[in-house]
mmCIF file of N, CA and C in Angstrom:
data_model
loop_
_atom_site.group_PDB
_atom_site.id
_atom_site.type_symbol
_atom_site.label_atom_id
_atom_site.label_comp_id
_atom_site.label_asym_id
_atom_site.label_seq_id
_atom_site.Cartn_x
_atom_site.Cartn_y
_atom_site.Cartn_z
ATOM 1 N N MET A 8 0.817 -1.348 0.279
ATOM 2 C CA MET A 8 -0.126 -0.035 -0.766
ATOM 3 C C MET A 8 1.302 1.333 -0.274
ATOM 4 N N VAL A 9 0.370 2.011 -1.224
ATOM 5 C CA VAL A 9 1.696 3.333 -0.772
ATOM 6 C C VAL A 9 0.876 4.427 0.719
ATOM 7 N N GLY A 10 1.743 4.252 1.198
ATOM 8 C CA GLY A 10 1.693 4.700 2.623
ATOM 9 C C GLY A 10 2.124 6.899 2.445
ATOM 10 N N VAL A 11 1.473 6.935 3.455
ATOM 11 C CA VAL A 11 2.011 8.493 3.989
ATOM 12 C C VAL A 11 3.404 8.862 3.398
ATOM 13 N N ASP A 12 4.500 8.447 3.831
ATOM 14 C CA ASP A 12 5.561 8.801 3.843
ATOM 15 C C ASP A 12 6.048 8.632 2.150
ATOM 16 N N ARG A 13 5.815 7.401 1.670
ATOM 17 C CA ARG A 13 5.923 7.777 0.216
ATOM 18 C C ARG A 13 5.470 8.915 -0.495
ATOM 19 N N VAL A 14 4.075 8.823 -0.748
ATOM 20 C CA VAL A 14 3.255 10.099 -1.068
ATOM 21 C C VAL A 14 4.196 11.460 -0.692
ATOM 22 N N ARG A 15 4.843 12.215 -1.084
ATOM 23 C CA ARG A 15 6.045 12.732 -1.207
ATOM 24 C C ARG A 15 6.581 13.624 -2.684
ATOM 25 N N VAL A 16 6.726 15.191 -2.852
ATOM 26 C CA VAL A 16 7.309 15.457 -3.040
ATOM 27 C C VAL A 16 8.623 15.591 -3.365
ATOM 28 N N ASP A 17 9.394 14.681 -4.557
ATOM 29 C CA ASP A 17 10.836 14.697 -4.335
ATOM 30 C C ASP A 17 11.975 15.475 -4.183
ATOM 31 N N ALA A 18 11.927 16.677 -3.726
ATOM 32 C CA ALA A 18 13.007 17.140 -3.923
ATOM 33 C C ALA A 18 14.033 17.675 -4.125
ATOM 34 N N SER A 19 14.233 16.446 -4.535
ATOM 35 C CA SER A 19 15.913 15.841 -5.429
ATOM 36 C C SER A 19 15.250 16.031 -6.992
ATOM 37 N N SER A 20 14.491 15.810 -7.876
ATOM 38 C CA SER A 20 13.955 15.786 -8.792
ATOM 39 C C SER A 20 14.159 17.007 -9.452
ATOM 40 N N PRO A 21 14.181 17.030 -10.624
ATOM 41 C CA PRO A 21 14.024 18.995 -11.703
ATOM 42 C C PRO A 21 13.183 19.441 -11.764
ATOM 43 N N ARG A 22 12.157 18.990 -10.614
ATOM 44 C CA ARG A 22 11.287 20.054 -10.314
ATOM 45 C C ARG A 22 11.310 20.743 -9.857
ATOM 46 N N PRO A 23 10.391 22.324 -9.313
ATOM 47 C CA PRO A 23 10.838 23.476 -8.436
ATOM 48 C C PRO A 23 10.215 22.526 -7.428
ATOM 49 N N ARG A 24 11.055 22.775 -5.868
ATOM 50 C CA ARG A 24 11.410 22.285 -5.250
ATOM 51 C C ARG A 24 9.811 22.635 -4.384
ATOM 52 N N LEU A 25 8.885 21.772 -3.869
ATOM 53 C CA LEU A 25 7.304 21.993 -3.323
ATOM 54 C C LEU A 25 7.682 21.205 -1.927
ATOM 55 N N ASN A 26 7.101 22.417 -0.181
ATOM 56 C CA ASN A 26 7.344 21.734 0.133
ATOM 57 C C ASN A 26 5.595 21.148 0.080
ATOM 58 N N VAL A 27 5.681 19.707 -0.136
ATOM 59 C CA VAL A 27 4.261 19.696 -0.361
ATOM 60 C C VAL A 27 4.008 17.744 0.579
ATOM 61 N N THR A 28 3.547 17.572 1.039
ATOM 62 C CA THR A 28 2.951 16.081 1.287
ATOM 63 C C THR A 28 1.919 15.785 1.914
ATOM 64 N N THR A 29 1.693 14.894 2.439
ATOM 65 C CA THR A 29 -0.460 14.576 2.399
ATOM 66 C C THR A 29 -0.196 12.882 3.851
ATOM 67 N N ARG A 30 -1.317 13.608 4.158
ATOM 68 C CA ARG A 30 -1.662 13.085 5.384
ATOM 69 C C ARG A 30 -3.275 12.057 5.587
ATOM 70 N N PRO A 31 -2.647 10.963 5.975
ATOM 71 C CA PRO A 31 -4.303 10.361 6.487
ATOM 72 C C PRO A 31 -5.897 11.445 6.340
ATOM 73 N N THR A 32 -6.093 11.333 5.795
ATOM 74 C CA THR A 32 -7.714 12.424 5.868
ATOM 75 C C THR A 32 -8.157 12.345 7.368
ATOM 76 N N LEU A 33 -8.803 13.644 7.718
ATOM 77 C CA LEU A 33 -9.615 12.739 9.352
ATOM 78 C C LEU A 33 -11.060 13.649 9.223
ATOM 79 N N ALA A 34 -11.703 13.127 9.954
ATOM 80 C CA ALA A 34 -13.094 13.196 9.595
ATOM 81 C C ALA A 34 -13.057 14.649 9.981
ATOM 82 N N SER A 35 -12.504 15.450 10.185
ATOM 83 C CA SER A 35 -12.757 17.128 11.216
ATOM 84 C C SER A 35 -12.494 17.426 9.657
ATOM 85 N N ASP A 36 -11.663 17.080 8.617
ATOM 86 C CA ASP A 36 -11.487 17.501 7.391
ATOM 87 C C ASP A 36 -12.497 17.311 6.513
ATOM 88 N N GLU A 37 -13.239 16.739 6.642
ATOM 89 C CA GLU A 37 -14.732 15.841 5.530
ATOM 90 C C GLU A 37 -14.966 17.944 5.060
ATOM 91 N N PRO A 38 -15.580 18.828 5.832
ATOM 92 C CA PRO A 38 -15.899 19.727 5.771
ATOM 93 C C PRO A 38 -14.782 20.830 4.511
ATOM 94 N N PHE A 39 -13.577 20.594 4.282
ATOM 95 C CA PHE A 39 -12.926 21.061 3.651
ATOM 96 C C PHE A 39 -12.670 20.522 1.746
ATOM 97 N N ILE A 40 -12.713 18.691 2.253
ATOM 98 C CA ILE A 40 -12.740 17.937 1.465
ATOM 99 C C ILE A 40 -13.958 18.944 0.278
ATOM 100 N N ARG A 41 -16.211 18.730 1.280
ATOM 101 C CA ARG A 41 -17.244 18.974 1.196
ATOM 102 C C ARG A 41 -16.584 20.227 0.244
ATOM 103 N N GLU A 42 -16.036 21.482 0.884
ATOM 104 C CA GLU A 42 -16.456 22.513 0.138
ATOM 105 C C GLU A 42 -15.613 22.580 -1.055
ATOM 106 N N LEU A 43 -14.239 22.178 -1.246
ATOM 107 C CA LEU A 43 -13.876 21.577 -2.397
ATOM 108 C C LEU A 43 -14.644 20.694 -3.980
ATOM 109 N N PHE A 44 -14.734 19.769 -3.308
ATOM 110 C CA PHE A 44 -16.424 19.515 -4.635
ATOM 111 C C PHE A 44 -17.228 20.175 -4.676
ATOM 112 N N ILE A 45 -17.814 21.267 -4.051
ATOM 113 C CA ILE A 45 -18.687 22.458 -4.190
ATOM 114 C C ILE A 45 -17.943 22.872 -5.032
ATOM 115 N N GLY A 46 -16.786 23.975 -5.476
ATOM 116 C CA GLY A 46 -16.283 24.524 -5.069
ATOM 117 C C GLY A 46 -15.596 24.216 -6.854
ATOM 118 N N LEU A 47 -15.099 22.816 -7.100
ATOM 119 C CA LEU A 47 -15.270 22.713 -8.650
ATOM 120 C C LEU A 47 -16.368 22.342 -9.228
ATOM 121 N N ARG A 48 -17.053 21.925 -9.363
ATOM 122 C CA ARG A 48 -18.112 21.090 -9.955
ATOM 123 C C ARG A 48 -19.831 22.082 -9.797
ATOM 124 N N ALA A 49 -19.873 23.222 -8.947
ATOM 125 C CA ALA A 49 -20.771 23.921 -9.353
ATOM 126 C C ALA A 49 -21.486 24.891 -9.712
ATOM 127 N N PRO A 50 -19.942 25.793 -11.021
ATOM 128 C CA PRO A 50 -19.879 26.261 -11.921
ATOM 129 C C PRO A 50 -21.114 25.089 -13.398
ATOM 130 N N GLU A 51 -20.507 23.348 -12.817
ATOM 131 C CA GLU A 51 -20.924 22.208 -14.380
ATOM 132 C C GLU A 51 -23.215 22.567 -13.627
ATOM 133 N N PHE A 52 -23.079 23.364 -12.493
ATOM 134 C CA PHE A 52 -24.442 23.101 -13.037
ATOM 135 C C PHE A 52 -25.882 24.681 -12.290
ATOM 136 N N HIS A 53 -24.911 25.573 -11.993
ATOM 137 C CA HIS A 53 -24.999 26.569 -12.616
ATOM 138 C C HIS A 53 -25.843 26.851 -13.894
ATOM 139 N N ALA A 54 -26.145 27.069 -14.670
ATOM 140 C CA ALA A 54 -26.280 26.767 -15.870
ATOM 141 C C ALA A 54 -27.857 26.499 -15.679
ATOM 142 N N ALA A 55 -28.498 25.475 -14.867
ATOM 143 C CA ALA A 55 -29.037 25.014 -14.446
ATOM 144 C C ALA A 55 -30.759 26.107 -14.297
ATOM 145 N N GLY A 56 -29.531 27.404 -13.528
ATOM 146 C CA GLY A 56 -30.810 28.015 -12.870
ATOM 147 C C GLY A 56 -31.320 28.155 -11.472
ATOM 148 N N LEU A 57 -30.912 26.716 -11.316
ATOM 149 C CA LEU A 57 -31.206 26.432 -9.462
ATOM 150 C C LEU A 57 -31.405 27.378 -8.066
ATOM 151 N N PRO A 58 -32.300 27.299 -7.530
ATOM 152 C CA PRO A 58 -32.112 28.622 -6.981
ATOM 153 C C PRO A 58 -30.852 28.757 -5.563
ATOM 154 N N PRO A 59 -30.070 29.078 -4.136
ATOM 155 C CA PRO A 59 -28.857 28.698 -4.640
ATOM 156 C C PRO A 59 -28.804 27.766 -3.774
ATOM 157 N N GLN A 60 -30.088 27.527 -2.507
ATOM 158 C CA GLN A 60 -30.886 26.432 -1.695
ATOM 159 C C GLN A 60 -30.758 24.983 -2.371
ATOM 160 N N ILE A 61 -31.114 24.997 -3.373
ATOM 161 C CA ILE A 61 -32.210 24.017 -3.581
ATOM 162 C C ILE A 61 -30.030 23.262 -4.686
ATOM 163 N N LEU A 62 -29.884 24.508 -5.459
ATOM 164 C CA LEU A 62 -28.261 23.879 -6.110
ATOM 165 C C LEU A 62 -26.902 23.709 -5.183
ATOM 166 N N ASP A 63 -27.432 24.092 -3.584
ATOM 167 C CA ASP A 63 -26.336 23.296 -3.029
ATOM 168 C C ASP A 63 -26.581 22.025 -1.929
ATOM 169 N N ALA A 64 -27.762 21.659 -1.786
ATOM 170 C CA ALA A 64 -28.413 21.097 -1.663
ATOM 171 C C ALA A 64 -28.507 19.306 -2.886
ATOM 172 N N LEU A 65 -28.069 19.597 -3.951
ATOM 173 C CA LEU A 65 -27.755 19.058 -5.275
ATOM 174 C C LEU A 65 -26.287 18.583 -4.464
ATOM 175 N N LEU A 66 -25.368 19.702 -4.773
ATOM 176 C CA LEU A 66 -24.174 19.605 -4.506
ATOM 177 C C LEU A 66 -23.991 18.866 -3.552
ATOM 178 N N GLY A 67 -24.128 18.866 -2.271
ATOM 179 C CA GLY A 67 -24.345 17.794 -1.041
ATOM 180 C C GLY A 67 -24.638 16.306 -1.574
ATOM 181 N N GLN A 68 -26.315 16.182 -1.538
ATOM 182 C CA GLN A 68 -26.307 15.048 -2.345
ATOM 183 C C GLN A 68 -25.214 14.480 -3.341
ATOM 184 N N GLN A 69 -24.371 15.209 -3.841
ATOM 185 C CA GLN A 69 -23.029 14.723 -5.568
ATOM 186 C C GLN A 69 -21.796 14.055 -4.706
ATOM 187 N N PHE A 70 -21.591 15.016 -3.488
ATOM 188 C CA PHE A 70 -20.775 14.918 -2.388
ATOM 189 C C PHE A 70 -20.413 13.606 -2.432
ATOM 190 N N GLN A 71 -21.131 13.328 -1.242
ATOM 191 C CA GLN A 71 -22.008 12.217 0.157
ATOM 192 C C GLN A 71 -22.033 11.293 -1.512
ATOM 193 N N ALA A 72 -22.969 10.887 -2.905
ATOM 194 C CA ALA A 72 -22.993 9.846 -4.118
ATOM 195 C C ALA A 72 -20.968 9.512 -4.571
ATOM 196 N N GLN A 73 -20.307 10.239 -4.346
ATOM 197 C CA GLN A 73 -19.464 10.305 -5.046
ATOM 198 C C GLN A 73 -17.982 9.598 -2.973
ATOM 199 N N ARG A 74 -18.059 9.934 -2.179
ATOM 200 C CA ARG A 74 -18.103 9.479 -0.755
ATOM 201 C C ARG A 74 -17.970 7.979 -0.926
ATOM 202 N N SER A 75 -19.551 7.520 -1.494
ATOM 203 C CA SER A 75 -20.137 6.527 -1.590
ATOM 204 C C SER A 75 -19.889 5.666 -2.191
ATOM 205 N N HIS A 76 -18.990 5.921 -3.153
ATOM 206 C CA HIS A 76 -19.494 5.193 -4.295
ATOM 207 C C HIS A 76 -17.284 5.079 -4.510
ATOM 208 N N TYR A 77 -16.151 5.470 -3.989
ATOM 209 C CA TYR A 77 -15.860 5.325 -3.224
ATOM 210 C C TYR A 77 -14.961 4.355 -2.411
ATOM 211 N N ALA A 78 -16.237 4.687 -1.044
ATOM 212 C CA ALA A 78 -15.884 2.952 -0.235
ATOM 213 C C ALA A 78 -16.612 2.322 -1.078
ATOM 214 N N ILE A 79 -17.487 1.719 -2.087
ATOM 215 C CA ILE A 79 -17.676 0.568 -2.497
ATOM 216 C C ILE A 79 -17.148 0.468 -3.373
ATOM 217 N N ALA A 80 -16.337 1.176 -3.975
ATOM 218 C CA ALA A 80 -15.527 0.536 -6.020
ATOM 219 C C ALA A 80 -14.426 0.048 -4.832
ATOM 220 N N TYR A 81 -13.981 1.209 -4.176
ATOM 221 C CA TYR A 81 -12.084 1.244 -3.372
ATOM 222 C C TYR A 81 -12.396 1.030 -2.369
ATOM 223 N N PRO A 82 -12.542 0.162 -1.752
ATOM 224 C CA PRO A 82 -12.133 -0.060 -0.305
ATOM 225 C C PRO A 82 -11.032 -0.699 0.758
ATOM 226 N N GLU A 83 -10.250 -0.471 -0.168
ATOM 227 C CA GLU A 83 -8.689 -0.413 -0.148
ATOM 228 C C GLU A 83 -7.985 0.613 0.075
ATOM 229 N N ARG A 84 -9.108 1.676 -0.396
ATOM 230 C CA ARG A 84 -8.619 3.289 -0.846
ATOM 231 C C ARG A 84 -7.280 4.084 0.089
ATOM 232 N N GLU A 85 -7.151 5.132 -0.194
ATOM 233 C CA GLU A 85 -6.418 5.874 0.748
ATOM 234 C C GLU A 85 -6.808 7.479 0.423
ATOM 235 N N ASP A 86 -6.959 7.919 1.592
ATOM 236 C CA ASP A 86 -8.048 8.791 1.338
ATOM 237 C C ASP A 86 -6.947 9.934 1.916
ATOM 238 N N LEU A 87 -6.445 10.668 1.456
ATOM 239 C CA LEU A 87 -4.445 11.737 2.095
ATOM 240 C C LEU A 87 -5.361 13.570 1.830
ATOM 241 N N ILE A 88 -5.242 13.865 2.692
ATOM 242 C CA ILE A 88 -5.265 15.382 2.344
ATOM 243 C C ILE A 88 -3.682 15.844 2.070
ATOM 244 N N VAL A 89 -3.290 16.591 0.883
ATOM 245 C CA VAL A 89 -1.970 17.275 0.588
ATOM 246 C C VAL A 89 -1.787 18.880 1.570
ATOM 247 N N LEU A 90 -0.694 18.138 2.083
ATOM 248 C CA LEU A 90 -0.416 19.804 2.731
ATOM 249 C C LEU A 90 0.923 20.594 2.143
ATOM 250 N N SER A 91 0.372 21.861 1.952
ATOM 251 C CA SER A 91 1.790 23.056 1.821
ATOM 252 C C SER A 91 2.591 23.387 2.987
ATOM 253 N N GLY A 92 3.856 22.904 3.746
ATOM 254 C CA GLY A 92 3.694 23.105 4.769
ATOM 255 C C GLY A 92 3.172 22.455 6.181
ATOM 256 N N ASP A 93 2.159 23.760 6.419
ATOM 257 C CA ASP A 93 1.368 22.846 7.497
ATOM 258 C C ASP A 93 -0.356 23.218 6.987
ATOM 259 N N LYS A 94 -0.294 23.981 5.934
ATOM 260 C CA LYS A 94 -1.902 24.317 5.621
ATOM 261 C C LYS A 94 -1.925 22.748 4.186
ATOM 262 N N VAL A 95 -3.211 23.573 5.198
ATOM 263 C CA VAL A 95 -4.457 21.587 4.115
ATOM 264 C C VAL A 95 -4.971 22.631 3.235
ATOM 265 N N ILE A 96 -4.600 21.802 1.374
ATOM 266 C CA ILE A 96 -4.436 22.552 -0.191
ATOM 267 C C ILE A 96 -5.101 22.238 -0.383
ATOM 268 N N GLY A 97 -4.959 20.156 -0.628
ATOM 269 C CA GLY A 97 -5.986 19.106 -1.102
ATOM 270 C C GLY A 97 -6.330 18.444 -0.671
ATOM 271 N N ASN A 98 -6.954 17.445 -1.492
ATOM 272 C CA ASN A 98 -6.951 15.845 -1.466
ATOM 273 C C ASN A 98 -6.807 14.885 -2.078
ATOM 274 N N LEU A 99 -6.633 13.231 -1.607
ATOM 275 C CA LEU A 99 -5.874 12.970 -2.554
ATOM 276 C C LEU A 99 -6.579 11.875 -2.314
ATOM 277 N N VAL A 100 -6.320 10.819 -3.295
ATOM 278 C CA VAL A 100 -8.146 9.157 -2.925
ATOM 279 C C VAL A 100 -7.066 8.087 -4.293
ATOM 280 N N ILE A 101 -5.759 7.503 -3.718
ATOM 281 C CA ILE A 101 -5.389 6.575 -4.633
ATOM 282 C C ILE A 101 -5.754 5.191 -3.565
ATOM 283 N N ALA A 102 -5.137 4.464 -4.941
ATOM 284 C CA ALA A 102 -5.742 3.146 -4.470
ATOM 285 C C ALA A 102 -4.666 1.673 -5.247
ATOM 286 N N GLU A 103 -4.365 0.770 -4.267
ATOM 287 C CA GLU A 103 -3.056 0.772 -4.973
ATOM 288 C C GLU A 103 -3.477 -0.706 -5.616
ATOM 289 N N LEU A 104 -3.776 -1.837 -6.529
ATOM 290 C CA LEU A 104 -5.004 -2.675 -7.032
ATOM 291 C C LEU A 104 -3.698 -3.822 -7.166
ATOM 292 N N PRO A 105 -4.325 -4.412 -6.907
ATOM 293 C CA PRO A 105 -2.682 -5.555 -8.040
ATOM 294 C C PRO A 105 -1.847 -5.375 -9.062
ATOM 295 N N ASP A 106 -1.941 -4.979 -9.991
ATOM 296 C CA ASP A 106 -1.778 -4.416 -11.415
ATOM 297 C C ASP A 106 -1.593 -2.770 -11.917
ATOM 298 N N GLU A 107 -1.899 -2.453 -10.476
ATOM 299 C CA GLU A 107 -2.069 -0.757 -10.988
ATOM 300 C C GLU A 107 -2.176 -0.351 -9.496
ATOM 301 N N LEU A 108 -1.882 1.272 -10.020
ATOM 302 C CA LEU A 108 -1.427 2.156 -9.160
ATOM 303 C C LEU A 108 -2.849 2.979 -9.431
ATOM 304 N N ARG A 109 -4.198 3.469 -8.984
ATOM 305 C CA ARG A 109 -4.772 3.855 -9.478
ATOM 306 C C ARG A 109 -5.210 5.422 -8.829
ATOM 307 N N LEU A 110 -5.281 7.003 -9.408
ATOM 308 C CA LEU A 110 -5.346 7.864 -8.700
ATOM 309 C C LEU A 110 -7.421 8.196 -9.348
ATOM 310 N N ILE A 111 -7.504 7.854 -8.378
ATOM 311 C CA ILE A 111 -8.894 7.992 -7.888
ATOM 312 C C ILE A 111 -8.852 9.718 -7.771
ATOM 313 N N ASP A 112 -8.530 10.281 -6.901
ATOM 314 C CA ASP A 112 -8.872 11.965 -6.537
ATOM 315 C C ASP A 112 -8.364 12.656 -6.950
ATOM 316 N N ILE A 113 -7.829 13.851 -7.403
ATOM 317 C CA ILE A 113 -6.929 14.129 -6.519
ATOM 318 C C ILE A 113 -7.720 15.637 -6.825
ATOM 319 N N THR A 114 -7.442 17.284 -5.397
ATOM 320 C CA THR A 114 -8.312 18.592 -5.710
ATOM 321 C C THR A 114 -7.359 19.303 -5.215
ATOM 322 N N LEU A 115 -6.958 20.389 -5.596
ATOM 323 C CA LEU A 115 -6.545 21.218 -5.007
ATOM 324 C C LEU A 115 -7.388 22.640 -5.343
ATOM 325 N N ALA A 116 -6.760 23.288 -3.342
ATOM 326 C CA ALA A 116 -7.471 24.559 -3.208
ATOM 327 C C ALA A 116 -7.624 25.954 -5.360
ATOM 328 N N PRO A 117 -8.013 26.749 -5.065
ATOM 329 C CA PRO A 117 -8.309 26.902 -6.776
ATOM 330 C C PRO A 117 -6.796 27.962 -6.842
ATOM 331 N N SER A 118 -6.394 28.602 -5.509
ATOM 332 C CA SER A 118 -4.988 29.573 -5.549
ATOM 333 C C SER A 118 -3.760 28.725 -5.180
ATOM 334 N N TYR A 119 -3.748 27.272 -5.514
ATOM 335 C CA TYR A 119 -3.039 26.427 -5.789
ATOM 336 C C TYR A 119 -2.773 25.618 -6.882
ATOM 337 N N ARG A 120 -4.035 25.883 -7.266
ATOM 338 C CA ARG A 120 -4.455 24.711 -8.931
ATOM 339 C C ARG A 120 -2.561 25.935 -10.006
ATOM 340 N N GLY A 121 -2.714 25.316 -10.792
ATOM 341 C CA GLY A 121 -1.502 25.470 -11.566
ATOM 342 C C GLY A 121 -0.525 26.352 -11.184
ATOM 343 N N ARG A 122 0.220 25.657 -10.398
ATOM 344 C CA ARG A 122 1.987 25.494 -9.640
ATOM 345 C C ARG A 122 2.503 24.222 -9.809
ATOM 346 N N GLY A 123 2.107 23.316 -10.689
ATOM 347 C CA GLY A 123 2.231 22.738 -10.530
ATOM 348 C C GLY A 123 2.775 21.362 -9.805
ATOM 349 N N ILE A 124 2.021 21.661 -8.967
ATOM 350 C CA ILE A 124 1.805 20.460 -7.548
ATOM 351 C C ILE A 124 1.350 19.379 -8.044
ATOM 352 N N GLY A 125 -0.381 19.208 -8.534
ATOM 353 C CA GLY A 125 -1.068 18.204 -9.155
ATOM 354 C C GLY A 125 -0.222 17.345 -9.793
ATOM 355 N N THR A 126 0.973 18.882 -10.719
ATOM 356 C CA THR A 126 1.173 17.163 -11.817
ATOM 357 C C THR A 126 3.187 16.639 -10.977
ATOM 358 N N SER A 127 3.592 17.271 -10.008
ATOM 359 C CA SER A 127 4.210 16.839 -8.786
ATOM 360 C C SER A 127 4.012 15.875 -8.139
ATOM 361 N N ILE A 128 2.479 15.626 -7.590
ATOM 362 C CA ILE A 128 2.381 14.533 -6.917
ATOM 363 C C ILE A 128 1.678 13.816 -8.140
ATOM 364 N N VAL A 129 1.485 13.810 -9.436
ATOM 365 C CA VAL A 129 1.305 12.384 -10.388
ATOM 366 C C VAL A 129 3.394 11.589 -10.628
ATOM 367 N N ALA A 130 3.262 12.723 -10.702
ATOM 368 C CA ALA A 130 5.052 12.592 -11.130
ATOM 369 C C ALA A 130 5.435 11.422 -9.822
ATOM 370 N N ASP A 131 5.305 12.516 -9.094
ATOM 371 C CA ASP A 131 6.243 11.431 -7.302
ATOM 372 C C ASP A 131 5.453 9.858 -7.692
ATOM 373 N N LEU A 132 3.661 9.613 -7.882
ATOM 374 C CA LEU A 132 3.637 8.080 -7.652
ATOM 375 C C LEU A 132 3.834 7.916 -9.023
ATOM 376 N N GLN A 133 3.904 7.978 -10.348
ATOM 377 C CA GLN A 133 4.204 7.628 -11.061
ATOM 378 C C GLN A 133 5.810 7.014 -10.594
ATOM 379 N N ALA A 134 6.154 7.187 -10.370
ATOM 380 C CA ALA A 134 7.864 7.377 -9.939
ATOM 381 C C ALA A 134 7.161 5.984 -8.214
ATOM 382 N N GLN A 135 7.121 6.192 -8.084
ATOM 383 C CA GLN A 135 6.999 5.175 -6.746
ATOM 384 C C GLN A 135 6.224 3.811 -7.237
ATOM 385 N N ALA A 136 5.092 3.140 -8.334
ATOM 386 C CA ALA A 136 4.111 2.658 -9.417
ATOM 387 C C ALA A 136 4.847 1.979 -9.596
ATOM 388 N N SER A 137 5.902 2.572 -10.817
ATOM 389 C CA SER A 137 7.500 1.934 -11.776
ATOM 390 C C SER A 137 7.676 1.847 -11.094
ATOM 391 N N GLY A 138 7.951 1.803 -9.433
ATOM 392 C CA GLY A 138 8.627 1.022 -8.957
ATOM 393 C C GLY A 138 9.458 -0.294 -8.335
ATOM 394 N N ASP A 139 7.615 -0.615 -8.431
ATOM 395 C CA ASP A 139 6.759 -1.563 -7.882
ATOM 396 C C ASP A 139 6.294 -2.345 -9.159
ATOM 397 N N GLY A 140 7.043 -2.028 -10.376
ATOM 398 C CA GLY A 140 6.052 -2.605 -11.712
ATOM 399 C C GLY A 140 5.256 -2.042 -11.849
ATOM 400 N N LYS A 141 3.900 -1.468 -11.793
ATOM 401 C CA LYS A 141 3.122 -1.049 -12.199
ATOM 402 C C LYS A 141 2.330 0.620 -12.834
ATOM 403 N N PRO A 142 1.120 0.632 -13.602
ATOM 404 C CA PRO A 142 1.584 1.773 -13.797
ATOM 405 C C PRO A 142 0.350 3.137 -13.055
ATOM 406 N N VAL A 143 0.117 4.517 -12.805
ATOM 407 C CA VAL A 143 -0.761 4.490 -12.347
ATOM 408 C C VAL A 143 -1.541 5.113 -13.239
ATOM 409 N N VAL A 144 -2.776 4.689 -13.104
ATOM 410 C CA VAL A 144 -3.858 4.547 -14.009
ATOM 411 C C VAL A 144 -5.047 5.708 -13.306
ATOM 412 N N LEU A 145 -4.791 6.590 -14.210
ATOM 413 C CA LEU A 145 -6.081 7.653 -13.400
ATOM 414 C C LEU A 145 -7.454 8.834 -15.255
ATOM 415 N N HIS A 146 -8.670 8.901 -14.420
ATOM 416 C CA HIS A 146 -9.470 8.997 -15.628
ATOM 417 C C HIS A 146 -9.493 11.032 -15.422
ATOM 418 N N VAL A 147 -8.994 11.758 -16.480
ATOM 419 C CA VAL A 147 -8.927 12.908 -15.936
ATOM 420 C C VAL A 147 -11.274 13.257 -16.936
ATOM 421 N N GLU A 148 -11.277 14.292 -16.157
ATOM 422 C CA GLU A 148 -12.920 14.028 -16.994
ATOM 423 C C GLU A 148 -12.822 15.753 -18.973
ATOM 424 N N MET A 149 -13.367 15.485 -19.448
ATOM 425 C CA MET A 149 -13.435 16.433 -20.367
ATOM 426 C C MET A 149 -13.209 17.964 -19.562
ATOM 427 N N HIS A 150 -13.771 18.509 -19.037
ATOM 428 C CA HIS A 150 -13.909 20.171 -19.237
ATOM 429 C C HIS A 150 -12.828 20.772 -18.306
ATOM 430 N N ASN A 151 -11.719 19.430 -17.186
ATOM 431 C CA ASN A 151 -10.810 19.257 -16.467
ATOM 432 C C ASN A 151 -10.192 20.757 -17.221
ATOM 433 N N PRO A 152 -9.330 21.595 -16.470
ATOM 434 C CA PRO A 152 -7.637 22.198 -17.631
ATOM 435 C C PRO A 152 -6.812 21.289 -16.775
ATOM 436 N N ALA A 153 -6.789 20.315 -16.014
ATOM 437 C CA ALA A 153 -5.485 19.574 -15.781
ATOM 438 C C ALA A 153 -5.512 19.299 -17.176
ATOM 439 N N ARG A 154 -5.727 19.178 -18.126
ATOM 440 C CA ARG A 154 -6.552 17.942 -18.932
ATOM 441 C C ARG A 154 -5.333 18.450 -19.786
#
């Protein structure tokens, strides 16, 4: 299993030095993860013109559905919080499967996007998986700017 000590941005790599680490997700992190989810998904639903109360309820249901899906589809997953120093900046969900390392979800706070952090995390996961003779497998949605 990929552990907390293994999911780190490699400071010796030619990429810019980033003080980014991970730790296991705590129950107290759920509001932060929910806000990340809502911030990422809300634009998809704005075109529907729903009142704010309905939109918030819908996004809350979507968040819970995603969490439930991850729990059922990937019971062996690791839910991690991404940190820059001591600051919580994102979440990462991975699962080490027999033939692959599955990157299930990675979401960074808006002010940390586009700074190479996600790229560095993915590159480090690739290096770690390669050491185990496995590929990293992920799905990037069409509307994702990281595509």
